[in-house]
Amino acid sequence: MYEGFIICISIVFAFLFVEYGLAAVIKYFYLRRLRRSCRGKLILTYDDGPGDRLEKRLLQLLDEHDVKATFFLNAKKAEQYPKGCDLLKGDGHELAYHAYEHFHAYKKPPWIIWCEFKKTLSLLRRWVVPNNAFRPPYGKLITSILFTSKYLGINIAFWTTNSGDTYSILPDKETIIDKVLNTGGGVILMHSFDRVPENPATEDYIVELTDLLIRKAKEQMWQICTFSEMLDISVEQRI
């Protein structure tokens, strides 16, 4: 009986390591490679849309600067507001996968997350190019999702700089700009869902930060591109 208990415990620990520990190790090396790939480049990314008010402001700003960004779509919101996805796609921005409901990979069984992952891919097929990138909610990754995405030919998309636009106290915009300048570029995490009437100041923060990032990137003569373009450019540079 004692041996059986030891075996069960060993199986549980082995599962936890493979599902969570291995994913953490892979993520660590992925982020190191990502930081190298985005040097000299600015990649603007926005999670959890589509929305209405904020995304329209962002689209106007991006159009004024003649810049394309990557929007990681929430499939549930896409169901509720398909026109927002149409606008993003119509303006030539890159659309990619995020989630159906904003699941936390460490708080749900892997099979439930896998079902949500597949549901997201199915619902967003109308707007997202097949095999485009997937950004795990909260940046939490488990091995089963990693291997499933690789099997489907989908890149995992993290970020190198968090804008802090979901924090209760917004960071100073210049602090974020300095971080990006100090690292020589980056993939910037922002969010494009509406905050009105709850927190309109956050919407202003995102729009103003986007504007500052673009202006600084142009001053530095960096390439401003989408996430997929950044990966393609990096491959060419390695060759």
Coordinates of C-alpha atoms in Angstrom, one line a residue:
M1 CA 0.0 0.0 0.0
Y2 CA 2.9 2.4 0.9
E3 CA 4.5 1.6 -2.5
G4 CA 1.3 2.3 -4.3
F5 CA 1.1 5.7 -2.6
I6 CA 4.6 6.5 -3.6
I7 CA 3.9 5.6 -7.2
C8 CA 0.8 7.8 -7.2
I9 CA 2.7 10.7 -5.8
S10 CA 5.5 10.2 -8.3
I11 CA 3.0 10.2 -11.2
V12 CA 1.4 13.4 -9.9
F13 CA 4.8 15.1 -9.5
A14 CA 5.9 13.9 -13.0
F15 CA 2.7 15.3 -14.5
L16 CA 3.1 18.6 -12.7
F17 CA 6.7 18.9 -14.0
V18 CA 5.8 18.1 -17.6
E19 CA 2.7 20.3 -17.7
Y20 CA 4.0 23.3 -15.8
G21 CA 7.7 23.0 -15.1
L22 CA 8.7 22.1 -18.6
A23 CA 6.6 24.9 -20.0
A24 CA 8.3 27.4 -17.7
V25 CA 11.7 26.3 -18.9
I26 CA 10.7 26.6 -22.5
K27 CA 9.2 30.0 -21.9
Y28 CA 12.4 31.2 -20.3
F29 CA 14.5 30.3 -23.4
Y30 CA 11.7 31.6 -25.7
L31 CA 11.8 35.0 -24.1
R32 CA 15.6 35.2 -24.4
R33 CA 15.2 34.5 -28.1
L34 CA 12.3 37.0 -28.4
R35 CA 14.4 39.8 -26.9
R36 CA 17.1 39.2 -29.5
S37 CA 14.6 39.0 -32.3
C38 CA 12.9 42.4 -31.6
R39 CA 16.1 44.5 -31.2
G40 CA 15.8 47.5 -33.5
K41 CA 12.1 46.9 -33.9
L42 CA 8.9 48.0 -32.3
I43 CA 5.9 45.6 -32.2
L44 CA 2.7 47.1 -30.9
T45 CA 0.3 44.4 -29.6
Y46 CA -3.1 44.8 -28.1
D47 CA -5.0 42.1 -26.2
D48 CA -8.6 41.4 -25.3
G49 CA -10.4 43.2 -28.1
P50 CA -12.4 43.8 -30.1
G51 CA -14.0 46.9 -28.5
D52 CA -15.7 50.0 -29.8
R53 CA -14.5 53.3 -28.4
L54 CA -10.8 52.6 -27.7
E55 CA -10.0 50.6 -30.8
K56 CA -11.5 53.3 -33.0
R57 CA -9.1 55.8 -31.4
L58 CA -6.2 53.4 -31.8
L59 CA -7.1 52.8 -35.5
Q60 CA -7.2 56.5 -36.2
L61 CA -3.8 57.0 -34.5
L62 CA -2.2 54.1 -36.2
D63 CA -3.5 55.2 -39.6
E64 CA -2.1 58.7 -39.0
H65 CA 1.4 57.2 -38.4
D66 CA 0.9 54.6 -41.2
V67 CA 1.7 51.8 -38.7
K68 CA 0.3 48.3 -38.4
A69 CA -0.2 46.5 -35.1
T70 CA -1.1 43.1 -33.9
F71 CA -4.4 42.5 -32.1
F72 CA -4.9 39.3 -30.0
L73 CA -8.6 38.8 -30.1
N74 CA -10.9 37.6 -27.4
A75 CA -13.2 35.1 -29.1
K76 CA -16.2 35.8 -26.8
K77 CA -16.0 39.5 -27.5
A78 CA -15.6 38.8 -31.2
E79 CA -18.9 37.0 -31.1
Q80 CA -20.5 40.0 -29.4
Y81 CA -18.9 42.6 -31.6
P82 CA -17.9 41.2 -35.0
K83 CA -17.9 44.6 -36.6
G84 CA -14.8 45.5 -34.5
C85 CA -12.9 42.6 -36.0
D86 CA -14.0 43.6 -39.5
L87 CA -12.7 47.1 -38.9
L88 CA -9.3 45.8 -37.7
K89 CA -9.0 43.5 -40.6
G90 CA -10.2 46.1 -43.1
D91 CA -7.5 48.5 -41.9
G92 CA -4.8 45.8 -42.6
H93 CA -3.8 45.1 -39.0
E94 CA -2.7 41.6 -38.0
L95 CA -5.3 39.6 -36.1
A96 CA -4.2 36.7 -33.8
Y97 CA -5.6 34.4 -31.1
H98 CA -5.9 35.1 -27.4
A99 CA -8.7 33.2 -25.7
Y100 CA -12.5 32.7 -25.5
E101 CA -12.8 33.6 -21.8
H102 CA -9.7 34.9 -20.2
F103 CA -8.6 31.6 -18.6
H104 CA -5.7 31.2 -16.2
A105 CA -3.7 28.2 -17.3
Y106 CA -2.7 27.3 -13.8
K107 CA -6.2 27.4 -12.4
K108 CA -8.1 25.1 -14.9
P109 CA -7.6 21.4 -15.8
P110 CA -5.6 21.1 -19.0
W111 CA -8.4 19.4 -20.9
I112 CA -10.7 22.3 -20.2
I113 CA -8.1 24.7 -21.4
W114 CA -7.5 22.6 -24.5
C115 CA -11.3 22.8 -25.3
E116 CA -11.2 26.6 -24.9
F117 CA -8.2 26.8 -27.1
K118 CA -9.8 24.8 -29.9
K119 CA -13.0 26.9 -29.5
T120 CA -11.1 30.1 -29.8
L121 CA -9.4 28.9 -33.0
S122 CA -12.7 27.9 -34.5
L123 CA -14.6 31.1 -33.7
L124 CA -11.8 33.4 -34.9
R125 CA -11.2 31.6 -38.2
R126 CA -13.3 34.2 -40.0
W127 CA -10.7 36.9 -39.2
V128 CA -7.4 35.3 -38.3
V129 CA -5.1 33.9 -40.9
P130 CA -4.6 30.2 -40.4
N131 CA -1.7 29.3 -38.2
N132 CA -1.3 32.8 -36.9
A133 CA 0.1 33.5 -33.4
F134 CA -1.6 32.7 -30.0
R135 CA -1.0 34.7 -26.9
P136 CA -1.8 32.8 -23.7
P137 CA -3.9 34.8 -21.2
Y138 CA -1.8 36.3 -18.4
G139 CA 1.2 34.9 -20.2
K140 CA 0.7 31.6 -18.4
L141 CA 1.7 28.6 -20.5
I142 CA 1.3 24.9 -20.0
T143 CA 3.1 22.2 -22.0
S144 CA -0.1 20.6 -23.5
I145 CA -1.1 24.0 -25.1
L146 CA 2.5 24.6 -26.2
F147 CA 2.7 21.2 -28.0
T148 CA -0.8 21.5 -29.4
S149 CA 0.0 25.0 -30.9
K150 CA 3.2 23.6 -32.4
Y151 CA 1.4 20.7 -33.9
L152 CA -1.0 23.1 -35.5
G153 CA 1.8 25.4 -36.7
I154 CA 0.8 28.3 -34.4
N155 CA 3.5 30.5 -32.8
I156 CA 3.2 31.3 -29.1
A157 CA 3.4 35.1 -28.7
F158 CA 4.6 36.7 -25.5
W159 CA 5.9 40.2 -25.0
T160 CA 9.1 41.9 -23.7
T161 CA 7.6 45.1 -22.2
N162 CA 4.3 45.3 -20.2
S163 CA 2.7 48.7 -20.6
G164 CA 1.0 48.3 -17.2
D165 CA -2.3 49.5 -18.5
T166 CA -4.2 47.0 -16.4
Y167 CA -2.6 48.1 -13.2
S168 CA -4.7 50.0 -10.6
I169 CA -2.1 52.7 -10.6
L170 CA -0.8 53.4 -14.1
P171 CA 2.9 53.6 -14.6
D172 CA 4.6 56.8 -15.8
K173 CA 4.6 56.7 -19.6
E174 CA 8.2 57.9 -19.7
T175 CA 9.2 54.9 -17.6
I176 CA 7.8 52.5 -20.2
I177 CA 9.5 54.5 -23.0
D178 CA 12.9 54.3 -21.2
K179 CA 12.5 50.5 -20.8
V180 CA 12.0 50.1 -24.5
L181 CA 14.8 52.4 -25.4
N182 CA 17.2 50.6 -23.0
T183 CA 16.4 47.2 -24.5
G184 CA 16.8 48.5 -28.0
G185 CA 13.2 47.7 -29.1
G186 CA 10.5 45.4 -28.0
V187 CA 7.1 43.7 -28.2
I188 CA 4.8 45.9 -26.2
L189 CA 1.8 44.4 -24.3
M190 CA -1.3 46.7 -24.2
H191 CA -5.0 46.1 -24.1
S192 CA -7.7 47.4 -26.5
F193 CA -10.9 46.7 -24.6
D194 CA -13.1 49.7 -23.6
R195 CA -12.6 51.2 -20.2
V196 CA -15.5 53.8 -20.3
P197 CA -17.2 54.7 -18.1
E198 CA -15.2 52.9 -15.5
N199 CA -11.8 54.2 -16.2
P200 CA -11.5 56.6 -19.2
A201 CA -8.0 57.7 -18.0
T202 CA -6.7 54.3 -19.0
E203 CA -7.9 54.7 -22.5
D204 CA -6.1 58.0 -22.8
Y205 CA -3.0 56.4 -21.3
I206 CA -2.9 53.6 -24.0
V207 CA -3.5 56.1 -26.9
E208 CA -0.8 58.5 -25.6
L209 CA 1.7 55.7 -24.9
T210 CA 1.1 54.3 -28.4
D211 CA 1.8 57.7 -29.9
L212 CA 5.0 58.2 -27.8
L213 CA 6.3 54.7 -28.7
I214 CA 5.8 55.2 -32.4
R215 CA 7.5 58.6 -32.3
K216 CA 10.5 57.3 -30.3
A217 CA 10.8 54.3 -32.6
K218 CA 10.9 56.6 -35.7
E219 CA 13.5 58.8 -34.0
Q220 CA 15.6 55.6 -33.4
M221 CA 15.0 54.5 -37.0
W222 CA 13.6 51.2 -35.8
Q223 CA 11.4 49.0 -37.9
I224 CA 7.7 49.1 -36.7
C225 CA 6.1 45.9 -37.7
T226 CA 3.6 43.2 -36.7
F227 CA 4.4 40.2 -34.6
S228 CA 4.6 37.9 -37.6
E229 CA 6.6 40.3 -39.6
M230 CA 9.1 40.5 -36.7
L231 CA 9.5 36.7 -36.8
D232 CA 10.0 36.7 -40.6
I233 CA 12.5 39.6 -40.4
S234 CA 14.5 37.8 -37.6
V235 CA 14.7 34.6 -39.8
E236 CA 16.1 36.6 -42.7
Q237 CA 18.6 38.2 -40.4
R238 CA 19.8 34.8 -39.1
I239 CA 20.3 33.7 -42.7

